[in-house]
Amino acid sequence: MGISVFHDFLVKSPDFSCARLQVDNFLKKTTLIRYASVCCDESSSCSAEEPEFWDRLERGIAENRKRVSSLIGELELCGHSSLHDLASFKQGFESKILHTVTHMLDGFIGVDSACYNLIEDSHWLKDSLRKEILAHPKQYWLVHVVAGGLQEAVLHETPIAAIPEK
């Protein structure tokens, strides 16, 4: 049995069925990650009208920041503490960690993405979108995805740690 990976996707949609379709289409088209199986779990998904929406979204964004910080910590363990160190990075493990960090900061999804904002192609949430969601909560969803059987992931060479469901 393979390891499951969990993602929450923020999408703009009138209902869960359309939200699920957006997530499914995105995951089928992206070249950054490919899973053998993807399940959009309706019972673990929620609209912005539901009380747990904001807590879940904020936890997901915080987890993304934690993962970026953890990767930066890996670079520090390799002896890097300054941007000036970039010129001396060894190709391989160190450069791949840096590349993963920049992917997360640039908004490219990966196995390390706990929460992904499909609206803005981002791991974060701009204030303008936050205000829009607050004004029109019925139109926004967090779609919980359980993915299994990682088939392809750009730059991912270390074992994937399963993220426990909250």
C-alpha positions in Angstrom: 0.0 0.0 0.0 1.3 3.4 -0.9 1.5 6.6 1.1 -1.4 9.0 0.8 -0.9 12.7 0.3 -3.5 15.2 1.4 -4.1 18.6 -0.1 -6.8 21.2 0.4 -7.7 23.3 -2.7 -9.3 26.7 -2.5 -11.6 27.2 -5.5 -14.3 29.5 -6.6 -17.4 27.5 -7.5 -21.2 27.6 -7.0 -21.2 24.1 -5.5 -19.1 21.1 -4.5 -19.6 19.2 -7.8 -18.2 22.1 -9.9 -15.4 22.6 -7.3 -14.4 18.9 -7.6 -14.4 19.2 -11.4 -12.0 22.1 -11.2 -9.6 20.3 -8.9 -9.8 17.1 -11.0 -9.1 19.0 -14.2 -6.2 20.8 -12.6 -4.6 17.6 -11.3 -5.0 15.9 -14.7 -3.4 18.8 -16.6 -0.5 19.8 -14.3 2.9 18.4 -15.1 4.3 19.0 -11.7 2.7 16.1 -9.9 0.9 13.0 -11.0 -1.0 10.5 -8.8 -2.3 7.1 -9.6 -5.5 7.9 -7.7 -7.2 11.1 -6.6 -10.3 11.3 -4.4 -12.0 14.6 -3.7 -13.5 13.9 -0.4 -16.9 15.7 -0.1 -17.3 14.9 3.6 -14.0 16.6 4.4 -14.5 19.5 2.1 -16.4 22.7 3.1 -17.7 25.9 1.6 -16.8 29.3 3.0 -20.2 29.4 4.5 -19.3 26.7 7.0 -17.8 27.6 10.4 -14.6 25.6 9.9 -13.6 27.1 6.6 -11.4 29.9 7.8 -9.7 27.8 10.4 -8.9 25.1 7.9 -7.7 27.6 5.3 -5.4 29.4 7.8 -4.0 26.0 9.1 -3.2 25.0 5.6 -1.4 28.2 4.8 0.4 28.0 8.1 1.5 24.4 7.2 2.8 25.6 3.9 4.9 28.3 5.7 6.1 25.6 8.1 7.2 23.4 5.2 9.1 26.3 3.6 10.8 27.1 6.9 11.7 23.4 7.3 13.3 23.3 3.8 15.2 26.5 4.6 16.3 24.7 7.8 17.7 21.9 5.7 19.7 24.4 3.7 21.0 25.9 7.0 22.1 22.4 8.0 24.1 22.2 4.8 25.9 25.4 5.9 23.9 28.0 4.0 22.7 31.1 5.9 22.9 34.0 3.4 21.6 34.8 -0.1 25.3 35.2 -1.0 25.6 31.4 -0.5 23.5 30.8 -3.6 26.6 31.1 -5.8 28.3 28.2 -4.0 25.3 25.8 -3.9 26.2 22.3 -5.0 24.1 20.9 -7.7 22.0 18.1 -6.3 20.4 17.9 -2.9 21.0 21.5 -1.9 19.9 23.0 -5.2 16.8 20.8 -5.3 15.8 21.9 -1.9 16.2 25.6 -3.0 14.2 24.8 -6.1 11.4 23.3 -4.0 11.3 26.4 -1.8 11.1 28.7 -4.8 8.4 26.5 -6.3 6.3 27.0 -3.2 7.0 30.7 -3.0 6.2 31.1 -6.8 2.9 29.1 -6.5 3.7 25.9 -8.2 1.9 22.9 -6.6 3.9 20.0 -5.3 3.6 17.0 -2.9 4.7 19.4 -0.2 1.6 21.7 -0.7 -0.8 21.3 2.2 -3.1 23.9 0.9 -3.2 25.3 -2.6 -5.1 28.4 -3.8 -6.3 27.4 -7.3 -7.8 30.8 -7.8 -4.5 32.7 -7.5 -2.2 29.8 -8.3 -0.6 30.3 -4.9 0.1 28.7 -1.5 -1.0 31.9 0.2 -4.1 34.2 0.2 -4.1 37.8 -0.9 -6.1 40.3 1.1 -8.2 41.2 -1.9 -9.3 37.6 -2.2 -9.9 37.3 1.5 -12.3 40.2 1.3 -14.0 38.7 -1.7 -14.6 35.4 0.1 -16.0 37.2 3.1 -18.3 39.2 0.9 -19.5 36.1 -1.1 -18.8 33.0 0.9 -21.3 30.8 -1.0 -19.0 30.9 -4.0 -15.8 29.5 -2.4 -14.8 26.0 -1.4 -12.0 24.1 0.2 -11.9 20.8 -1.6 -10.1 18.1 0.4 -8.1 15.7 -1.8 -6.7 12.3 -0.8 -4.1 11.3 -3.4 -2.3 8.0 -3.6 0.4 6.4 -5.7 2.7 9.3 -6.6 3.7 8.6 -10.1 5.6 11.8 -10.9 6.8 14.9 -9.0 9.2 17.5 -10.1 12.3 17.6 -7.9 10.9 15.3 -5.2 13.6 12.8 -4.3 13.1 12.2 -0.6 10.4 9.9 0.8 7.0 11.6 1.0 5.7 11.9 4.6 2.0 11.4 4.9 0.2 14.4 6.3 -2.2 13.4 9.0 -5.8 14.5 8.5 -6.9 17.2 10.9 
